[in-house]
Amino acid sequence: MDTFVIDGPVRLSGSVRVSGSKNASLPIMAAAILGPGKSTLKAVPRLSDISVCGELLGRLGCKFTREEDGRLWIDSTVIDNPVGEYEVVRRMRASICILGPLLARCGRAEVSMPGGCAIGDRPVNLHVKGLQALGARIHLKNGYIIAEAPDGLTGTDVFMGGPFGSTVLGTANVLMAATLARGRTTIESAACEPEIADLANCLNRMGAKITGIGSPRLMIEGVEQLQPVEYEVIPDRIEAGTFMVAAAITAGELRIENCRLDGMMAAVDRLRNMGVTVDAAGAGCVVSRRDPIRPADVTTQPYPGFPTDLQAQFMALLSLAEGNSVVIEKVFPDRFMHVAELNRMAANLRKEGSAVIVAGVPKLIAAPVMASDLRASAALVLAGLAAEGTTTIDRVYHIDRGYERIEERLNPLGARIARENV
Ligand code: EPU
């Protein structure tokens, strides 16, 4: 198991390029199921989650190859085993997004219920509700969701909001299933995340008829069939946001290439509020900080609100602000595994229900810490860059799920991160 050894503090400067989006790639890979034949996806990041998704598709009967240049081929001509096995699903919850496309293509799908998760309770009731509304019969057997629609699906109006707002992968599942349903489907309270818009654009390229893309009302006119596609996924806004915090927390200056600021307004707004400079520059931006960090309140919400996937990273930054901040988590109310670890590095964080009160400290002090989930581990790397001394982070595989060799991207900018195999 790999460990990071990080020497700090450092000041980052230089230029870094953002990879393709993990959370756009995963549902788009699942969409390849809907268009029998060979699809080519570009800019898919080299991450362990993408490999797991490839394995998942392979077990269905698809062929999956990846080229050195980042292109990825999925041949979905044959799907003879429409089963998402527990052995794979338990390694990656996003596997659930094969449920809708498999059901639409094969008239039947069995997908293991995803299990527990470090970021909290993650039910799939809204996925099930949406597919049932399209006419699927669904029951649970031996831990598997069994979905059946032998005579196909039928378009309808479906409300996809839940107690914590819209659902990203739930919207993806129902959207994909509805493309092949008879008649028209309207998804109300659809997730508006750029990754869902990217999926919808890709589906339209495959021959689907989706309108309202990017809005909370998606309208889908069902079609008889979809074709394979060649498609390039959008840049990863969460990786971009993580690099922005890296510039800010180290009082550095980074040119972040391949980053779309228009999908990141909530994060950019908070950074500017803290006294961080973010300037658009070409197909990216330049982020720098010269002044002390000002405290700021952050509340996570579905898009276009502040993304939960940047909450931990921003908390690391706010730990060093001159004053008190409040971070409220409204998407995953228990997503605070990083709090105790940051406190081990001399942060002053106090959790109160689904909020954390961040009392700014003048410096963080290195410590051995443990990565618990993807974004929590990113926060610990950021804290390690700014902390005095040598931070060691165990269980680095969490970070490898969502950031492509992060140490090889940050070290040329001035970071001192060593990957050790212990
Ligand atoms: N929810 C329900 N019922 C459902 C589905 C979700 O109540 O059937 C609740 C969840 O418990 C949560 C809220 O709705 O409180 C939002 O969850 P959502 O379904 O939107 O999350 P997801 O689709 O499973 C994706 C990302 C996550 C990201 C969330 C929120 C992918 C592969 N995953 O998950 O990304 O945090 O949306 O934006 O796209 C990450 O990349 O680190 C990550 C966890």
Coordinates of C-alpha atoms and ligand atoms in Angstrom, one line a residue:
M1 CA 0.0 0.0 0.0
D2 CA 1.4 3.4 -1.0
T3 CA 2.1 6.3 1.4
F4 CA 2.8 9.9 0.6
V5 CA 5.6 11.6 2.4
I6 CA 5.2 15.4 2.0
D7 CA 7.7 18.0 3.1
G8 CA 6.4 21.4 3.7
P9 CA 5.8 24.2 3.7
V10 CA 6.2 25.0 0.0
R11 CA 5.1 27.8 -2.4
L12 CA 3.8 26.4 -5.7
S13 CA 4.3 28.2 -9.0
G14 CA 4.1 27.1 -12.6
S15 CA 1.6 25.6 -14.9
V16 CA -0.6 22.5 -14.6
R17 CA -3.1 20.9 -16.9
V18 CA -6.4 19.6 -15.7
S19 CA -7.4 16.0 -16.8
G20 CA -10.7 14.9 -18.2
S21 CA -13.5 14.6 -15.7
K22 CA -13.8 11.3 -13.8
N23 CA -17.4 11.9 -12.9
A24 CA -18.3 12.8 -16.5
S25 CA -16.4 9.8 -17.9
L26 CA -18.1 7.1 -15.7
P27 CA -21.7 7.7 -16.8
I28 CA -20.5 8.3 -20.4
M29 CA -18.7 4.9 -20.4
A30 CA -22.0 3.4 -19.2
A31 CA -23.8 5.2 -22.0
A32 CA -21.8 3.2 -24.5
I33 CA -24.0 0.2 -23.5
L34 CA -26.9 2.0 -25.3
G35 CA -25.3 2.2 -28.7
P36 CA -24.2 -1.3 -29.8
G37 CA -20.8 -1.1 -31.5
K38 CA -17.5 0.5 -31.0
S39 CA -17.5 3.9 -29.2
T40 CA -14.3 6.0 -28.8
L41 CA -14.0 8.3 -25.7
K42 CA -11.3 10.9 -25.5
A43 CA -9.7 12.7 -22.5
V44 CA -10.8 9.9 -20.1
P45 CA -8.4 10.2 -17.1
R46 CA -6.1 7.3 -16.1
L47 CA -7.6 6.5 -12.8
S48 CA -8.3 3.4 -10.9
D49 CA -12.1 4.1 -11.0
I50 CA -12.0 4.2 -14.8
S51 CA -10.2 0.8 -14.8
V52 CA -12.9 -0.6 -12.4
C53 CA -15.6 0.7 -14.8
G54 CA -13.8 -1.0 -17.7
E55 CA -13.8 -4.2 -15.8
L56 CA -17.5 -3.8 -15.0
L57 CA -18.3 -3.3 -18.7
G58 CA -16.0 -6.3 -19.6
R59 CA -18.0 -8.6 -17.4
L60 CA -21.2 -7.6 -19.2
G61 CA -19.6 -8.8 -22.4
C62 CA -18.2 -5.5 -23.8
K63 CA -14.6 -5.2 -25.0
F64 CA -12.6 -2.4 -23.4
T65 CA -9.2 -1.0 -24.6
R66 CA -7.2 2.0 -23.7
E67 CA -4.6 3.7 -25.8
E68 CA -1.5 5.5 -24.6
D69 CA -2.9 8.8 -25.8
G70 CA -5.8 8.6 -23.4
R71 CA -8.4 7.4 -26.0
L72 CA -10.6 4.6 -24.7
W73 CA -12.6 2.2 -26.8
I74 CA -15.6 0.3 -25.7
D75 CA -17.1 -2.2 -28.0
S76 CA -20.7 -3.0 -26.8
T77 CA -21.7 -5.1 -29.8
V78 CA -22.3 -8.0 -27.4
I79 CA -23.9 -7.8 -24.0
D80 CA -24.6 -11.3 -22.8
N81 CA -24.4 -10.9 -19.0
P82 CA -26.4 -7.9 -17.9
V83 CA -25.1 -8.2 -14.3
G84 CA -23.2 -5.7 -12.2
E85 CA -21.5 -8.0 -9.8
Y86 CA -20.9 -7.2 -6.2
E87 CA -17.2 -8.0 -6.5
V88 CA -16.9 -4.9 -8.8
V89 CA -19.7 -2.7 -7.4
R90 CA -18.3 -2.8 -3.9
R91 CA -15.1 -1.2 -5.2
M92 CA -16.9 1.6 -6.9
R93 CA -20.3 2.9 -6.1
A94 CA -20.7 4.7 -9.4
S95 CA -21.1 1.2 -10.9
I96 CA -24.8 1.8 -10.2
C97 CA -25.0 3.9 -13.4
I98 CA -25.1 0.8 -15.6
L99 CA -28.5 0.0 -14.2
G100 CA -30.5 2.3 -16.5
P101 CA -28.7 1.7 -19.7
L102 CA -28.6 -2.1 -19.2
L103 CA -32.3 -2.2 -18.5
A104 CA -33.1 -0.1 -21.6
R105 CA -30.9 -2.2 -23.9
C106 CA -31.5 -5.7 -22.5
G107 CA -35.0 -5.4 -20.9
R108 CA -33.4 -6.7 -17.7
A109 CA -30.5 -5.8 -15.4
E110 CA -29.1 -7.1 -12.1
V111 CA -26.9 -4.7 -10.3
S112 CA -25.5 -5.3 -6.8
M113 CA -26.7 -2.7 -4.2
P114 CA -23.7 -0.5 -3.4
G115 CA -22.6 -1.0 0.2
G116 CA -21.6 1.5 2.9
C117 CA -19.4 4.5 2.1
A118 CA -17.0 6.7 4.0
I119 CA -18.8 9.8 3.1
G120 CA -22.1 8.7 4.6
D121 CA -25.3 6.9 3.8
R122 CA -25.8 6.7 0.0
P123 CA -29.2 5.3 -0.8
V124 CA -30.4 4.5 -4.4
N125 CA -34.1 4.9 -3.8
L126 CA -34.4 7.7 -6.3
H127 CA -32.7 5.7 -9.0
V128 CA -35.2 2.9 -8.4
K129 CA -38.2 5.3 -8.2
G130 CA -37.3 6.9 -11.5
L131 CA -36.9 3.6 -13.4
Q132 CA -40.1 2.3 -11.9
A133 CA -41.9 5.4 -13.2
L134 CA -40.7 4.4 -16.7
G135 CA -42.4 1.0 -16.2
A136 CA -39.6 -1.2 -14.8
R137 CA -40.5 -3.9 -12.3
I138 CA -37.8 -3.8 -9.6
H139 CA -37.1 -6.0 -6.6
L140 CA -34.2 -6.8 -4.4
K141 CA -32.7 -10.3 -4.2
N142 CA -29.6 -11.5 -2.4
G143 CA -28.3 -7.9 -2.3
Y144 CA -29.0 -7.3 -6.0
I145 CA -31.4 -4.9 -7.6
I146 CA -33.3 -6.9 -10.2
A147 CA -34.9 -4.6 -12.8
E148 CA -37.1 -6.0 -15.5
A149 CA -38.9 -4.4 -18.5
P150 CA -39.3 -7.2 -21.0
D151 CA -41.7 -5.1 -23.2
G152 CA -39.5 -2.0 -23.0
L153 CA -39.9 1.3 -21.1
T154 CA -42.5 4.0 -21.5
G155 CA -41.9 7.7 -21.2
T156 CA -43.5 9.6 -18.3
D157 CA -43.1 12.6 -16.0
V158 CA -40.8 11.9 -13.1
F159 CA -39.7 14.0 -10.1
M160 CA -36.2 13.2 -9.1
G161 CA -35.7 15.5 -6.1
G162 CA -34.9 14.0 -2.7
P163 CA -34.3 15.2 0.9
F164 CA -30.8 16.5 -0.2
G165 CA -31.8 17.9 -3.5
S166 CA -31.3 16.3 -6.9
T167 CA -29.2 13.2 -7.5
V168 CA -26.4 13.1 -10.0
L169 CA -26.2 9.4 -10.9
G170 CA -29.9 8.9 -10.3
T171 CA -30.5 11.5 -13.0
A172 CA -27.9 9.8 -15.2
N173 CA -29.7 6.4 -14.8
V174 CA -33.2 7.7 -15.6
L175 CA -31.9 9.9 -18.5
M176 CA -30.1 7.0 -20.1
A177 CA -33.0 4.7 -19.7
A178 CA -35.5 7.3 -21.1
T179 CA -33.6 7.7 -24.3
L180 CA -34.9 4.3 -25.6
A181 CA -38.3 4.5 -23.9
R182 CA -41.5 4.8 -25.9
G183 CA -42.7 8.4 -26.0
R184 CA -41.7 11.5 -24.0
T185 CA -40.1 11.6 -20.5
T186 CA -39.8 14.8 -18.5
I187 CA -37.3 14.6 -15.5
E188 CA -38.1 17.3 -13.0
S189 CA -35.6 18.3 -10.4
A190 CA -32.9 16.8 -12.6
A191 CA -29.3 17.3 -11.5
C192 CA -27.8 20.3 -13.4
E193 CA -24.2 19.3 -12.8
P194 CA -21.9 19.9 -15.9
E195 CA -21.2 16.2 -15.8
I196 CA -24.9 15.4 -16.5
A197 CA -25.0 18.0 -19.3
D198 CA -21.9 16.3 -20.7
L199 CA -23.7 13.0 -20.6
A200 CA -26.8 14.4 -22.3
N201 CA -24.6 16.0 -25.0
C202 CA -22.9 12.7 -25.6
L203 CA -26.3 10.8 -25.7
N204 CA -27.6 13.4 -28.3
R205 CA -24.5 12.7 -30.3
M206 CA -25.5 9.0 -30.2
G207 CA -28.9 9.9 -31.6
A208 CA -30.9 10.7 -28.5
K209 CA -33.4 13.6 -28.4
I210 CA -32.8 15.4 -25.2
T211 CA -33.6 19.1 -24.6
G212 CA -33.4 21.3 -21.5
I213 CA -29.7 20.2 -21.0
G214 CA -28.1 22.0 -18.0
S215 CA -31.5 22.8 -16.5
P216 CA -33.5 21.1 -13.8
R217 CA -36.1 20.0 -16.4
L218 CA -34.8 17.5 -18.9
M219 CA -37.1 16.4 -21.7
I220 CA -36.4 13.2 -23.6
E221 CA -38.2 12.1 -26.7
G222 CA -37.6 8.3 -26.9
V223 CA -35.9 6.9 -30.0
E224 CA -35.7 3.3 -31.4
Q225 CA -32.0 3.0 -31.2
L226 CA -28.7 4.8 -30.5
Q227 CA -25.4 4.5 -32.3
P228 CA -21.9 4.2 -31.0
V229 CA -20.1 7.6 -30.6
E230 CA -16.8 9.4 -30.6
Y231 CA -16.8 11.9 -27.8
E232 CA -14.4 13.9 -25.7
V233 CA -15.3 14.4 -22.0
I234 CA -15.1 17.8 -20.3
P235 CA -12.2 18.8 -18.0
D236 CA -12.5 17.9 -14.3
R237 CA -13.8 20.9 -12.4
I238 CA -13.1 19.2 -9.1
E239 CA -9.4 18.6 -10.0
A240 CA -9.2 22.2 -11.2
G241 CA -10.7 23.4 -7.9
T242 CA -8.1 21.3 -6.0
F243 CA -5.3 22.9 -7.9
M244 CA -6.8 26.3 -7.2
V245 CA -6.7 25.6 -3.5
A246 CA -3.1 24.3 -3.9
A247 CA -2.1 27.7 -5.3
A248 CA -4.0 29.5 -2.5
I249 CA -2.9 27.4 0.5
T250 CA 0.8 27.7 -0.5
A251 CA 0.5 31.5 -1.2
G252 CA 1.7 30.6 -4.7
E253 CA 0.7 31.3 -8.3
L254 CA -0.5 28.6 -10.7
R255 CA -1.6 28.7 -14.3
I256 CA -4.4 26.1 -14.5
E257 CA -4.9 25.0 -18.1
N258 CA -7.9 23.2 -19.5
C259 CA -10.3 24.5 -16.9
R260 CA -13.8 26.0 -17.5
L261 CA -14.4 28.7 -15.0
D262 CA -18.1 29.0 -16.0
G263 CA -18.8 25.7 -14.4
M264 CA -17.0 26.7 -11.2
M265 CA -18.5 30.0 -10.2
A266 CA -19.4 29.0 -6.7
A267 CA -15.8 27.9 -5.9
V268 CA -14.3 30.9 -7.6
D269 CA -16.7 33.2 -5.7
R270 CA -15.5 31.7 -2.3
L271 CA -11.9 31.9 -3.3
R272 CA -12.2 35.6 -4.2
N273 CA -14.1 36.2 -1.0
M274 CA -11.0 34.8 0.9
G275 CA -8.7 37.2 -0.9
V276 CA -7.4 34.7 -3.5
T277 CA -7.0 36.1 -7.1
V278 CA -8.6 34.1 -9.9
D279 CA -8.2 35.5 -13.4
A280 CA -9.4 33.9 -16.6
A281 CA -6.5 33.3 -19.0
G282 CA -7.0 31.5 -22.3
A283 CA -8.6 28.1 -21.9
G284 CA -7.9 28.2 -18.1
C285 CA -7.0 30.6 -15.4
V286 CA -4.3 32.0 -13.1
V287 CA -4.8 31.6 -9.4
S288 CA -2.6 33.4 -6.8
R289 CA -2.5 34.7 -3.3
R290 CA -0.4 37.4 -1.7
D291 CA -2.5 38.5 1.2
P292 CA -3.5 36.6 4.3
I293 CA -6.5 34.2 3.9
R294 CA -9.8 35.8 4.9
P295 CA -12.4 33.6 6.6
A296 CA -15.5 32.7 4.6
D297 CA -18.6 30.6 5.0
V298 CA -19.1 27.7 2.7
T299 CA -22.3 25.8 2.2
T300 CA -22.4 22.8 -0.2
Q301 CA -25.3 22.4 -2.4
P302 CA -26.2 20.7 -5.7
Y303 CA -24.9 22.6 -8.8
P304 CA -24.7 25.6 -9.3
G305 CA -24.1 25.7 -5.6
F306 CA -20.7 25.0 -3.9
P307 CA -19.7 21.4 -4.7
T308 CA -19.5 18.9 -1.9
D309 CA -16.5 17.4 -3.7
L310 CA -14.5 20.5 -2.9
Q311 CA -15.7 20.9 0.7
A312 CA -12.7 19.1 2.3
Q313 CA -10.1 21.0 0.2
F314 CA -11.7 24.3 1.1
M315 CA -11.7 23.4 4.8
A316 CA -8.0 22.8 4.7
L317 CA -7.6 26.3 3.2
L318 CA -9.9 27.9 5.7
S319 CA -8.0 26.3 8.6
L320 CA -5.3 28.9 7.9
A321 CA -7.6 31.9 7.6
E322 CA -7.4 34.9 9.9
G323 CA -10.6 34.3 11.8
N324 CA -13.6 31.9 12.0
S325 CA -15.5 30.3 9.2
V326 CA -18.4 27.9 9.1
V327 CA -18.6 25.1 6.6
I328 CA -22.1 23.5 6.2
E329 CA -22.5 20.2 4.3
K330 CA -26.0 20.0 2.7
V331 CA -25.4 17.2 0.2
F332 CA -23.7 14.5 2.3
P333 CA -24.3 15.6 6.0
D334 CA -21.7 13.2 7.3
R335 CA -18.9 13.9 4.9
F336 CA -16.4 15.0 7.5
M337 CA -13.8 12.2 7.9
H338 CA -11.0 14.8 7.2
V339 CA -11.9 16.9 10.3
A340 CA -10.2 14.7 12.8
E341 CA -7.2 14.2 10.6
L342 CA -6.8 18.0 9.9
N343 CA -7.0 18.5 13.7
R344 CA -4.0 16.1 14.0
M345 CA -2.2 18.7 11.9
A346 CA -3.0 21.4 14.4
A347 CA -6.1 22.8 12.7
N348 CA -8.9 24.0 15.0
L349 CA -12.1 22.4 13.7
R350 CA -15.2 21.7 15.7
K351 CA -18.0 19.6 14.1
E352 CA -21.6 20.5 15.1
G353 CA -24.0 18.2 13.3
S354 CA -23.6 18.8 9.6
A355 CA -21.6 22.0 10.1
V356 CA -17.9 22.5 11.1
I357 CA -16.7 25.7 12.8
V358 CA -13.3 26.5 11.5
A359 CA -11.2 28.6 13.8
G360 CA -8.3 29.8 11.7
V361 CA -4.8 29.0 13.0
P362 CA -1.5 30.7 12.0
K363 CA 0.1 27.5 10.8
L364 CA -0.5 23.8 10.3
I365 CA 2.0 21.3 11.7
A366 CA 2.9 18.1 9.9
A367 CA 1.7 14.8 11.3
P368 CA 1.1 11.2 10.2
V369 CA -2.5 11.1 8.9
M370 CA -4.8 8.6 7.2
A371 CA -6.7 9.1 3.9
S372 CA -10.3 8.0 4.3
D373 CA -12.0 8.9 1.0
L374 CA -11.0 10.6 -2.2
R375 CA -11.7 14.2 -1.4
A376 CA -10.7 14.0 2.2
S377 CA -7.3 12.7 1.1
A378 CA -6.9 15.6 -1.4
A379 CA -7.5 17.9 1.6
L380 CA -4.7 16.2 3.5
V381 CA -2.3 16.5 0.6
L382 CA -3.1 20.3 0.4
A383 CA -2.6 20.6 4.2
G384 CA 0.7 18.8 3.9
L385 CA 1.9 21.3 1.3
A386 CA 1.4 24.1 3.7
A387 CA 2.3 22.4 7.0
E388 CA 5.6 22.7 8.7
G389 CA 7.5 19.5 8.7
T390 CA 7.0 16.0 7.2
T391 CA 3.4 14.8 6.8
T392 CA 2.8 11.1 5.9
I393 CA -0.5 10.1 4.4
D394 CA -1.5 6.4 4.5
R395 CA -3.9 4.7 2.1
V396 CA -3.0 6.8 -0.9
Y397 CA -5.1 4.5 -3.1
H398 CA -8.1 6.7 -2.2
I399 CA -6.5 9.7 -3.9
D400 CA -5.5 7.6 -6.9
R401 CA -9.2 7.0 -7.5
G402 CA -9.7 10.6 -8.6
Y403 CA -6.4 12.3 -9.3
E404 CA -4.0 11.1 -11.9
R405 CA -0.5 10.7 -10.2
I406 CA -1.0 13.9 -8.2
E407 CA 2.5 13.9 -6.9
E408 CA 3.9 13.9 -10.5
R409 CA 1.7 16.9 -11.3
L410 CA 2.5 18.9 -8.1
N411 CA 6.3 18.2 -7.8
P412 CA 7.3 20.1 -10.9
L413 CA 5.4 23.1 -9.4
G414 CA 7.6 23.0 -6.2
A415 CA 5.9 20.4 -4.1
R416 CA 8.0 17.8 -2.3
I417 CA 5.9 14.7 -2.3
A418 CA 7.4 11.2 -2.4
R419 CA 5.3 8.1 -3.0
E420 CA 6.6 5.2 -0.9
N421 CA 5.5 1.6 -1.0
V422 CA 5.3 0.2 2.5
Ligands
EPU1 N1 -29.6 10.5 -2.5 C1 -30.8 9.9 -2.1 N2 -31.4 8.9 -2.8 C2 -30.8 8.4 -4.0 C3 -29.6 9.0 -4.4 C4 -29.0 10.0 -3.7 O1 -31.4 10.3 -1.1 O2 -31.4 7.5 -4.6 C5 -29.0 11.5 -1.8 C6 -27.6 11.2 -1.3 O3 -27.6 10.4 -0.2 C7 -27.0 12.6 -1.2 C8 -27.7 13.4 -2.3 O4 -28.8 12.6 -2.6 O5 -27.4 13.1 0.1 C9 -26.8 13.6 -3.5 O6 -26.3 12.3 -3.9 P1 -26.0 12.0 -5.5 O7 -26.9 10.9 -5.9 O8 -26.1 13.3 -6.3 O9 -24.5 11.5 -5.5 P2 -23.9 10.4 -6.5 O10 -24.6 10.6 -7.8 O11 -23.9 9.1 -6.0 C10 -22.1 12.0 -7.5 C11 -20.6 12.0 -7.6 C12 -20.0 12.3 -6.2 C13 -20.5 13.6 -5.7 C14 -22.1 13.6 -5.7 C15 -22.7 14.9 -5.4 C16 -20.0 10.5 -9.4 C17 -19.4 9.2 -9.8 N3 -20.1 10.7 -8.1 O12 -22.4 10.9 -6.6 O13 -18.6 12.3 -6.4 O14 -20.1 13.9 -4.4 O15 -22.5 13.2 -7.1 O16 -22.2 15.9 -6.2 O17 -20.4 11.3 -10.2 C18 -16.3 12.2 -5.7 O18 -16.0 12.3 -6.9 O19 -15.5 12.2 -4.8 C19 -17.7 11.9 -5.4 C20 -18.1 11.3 -4.3

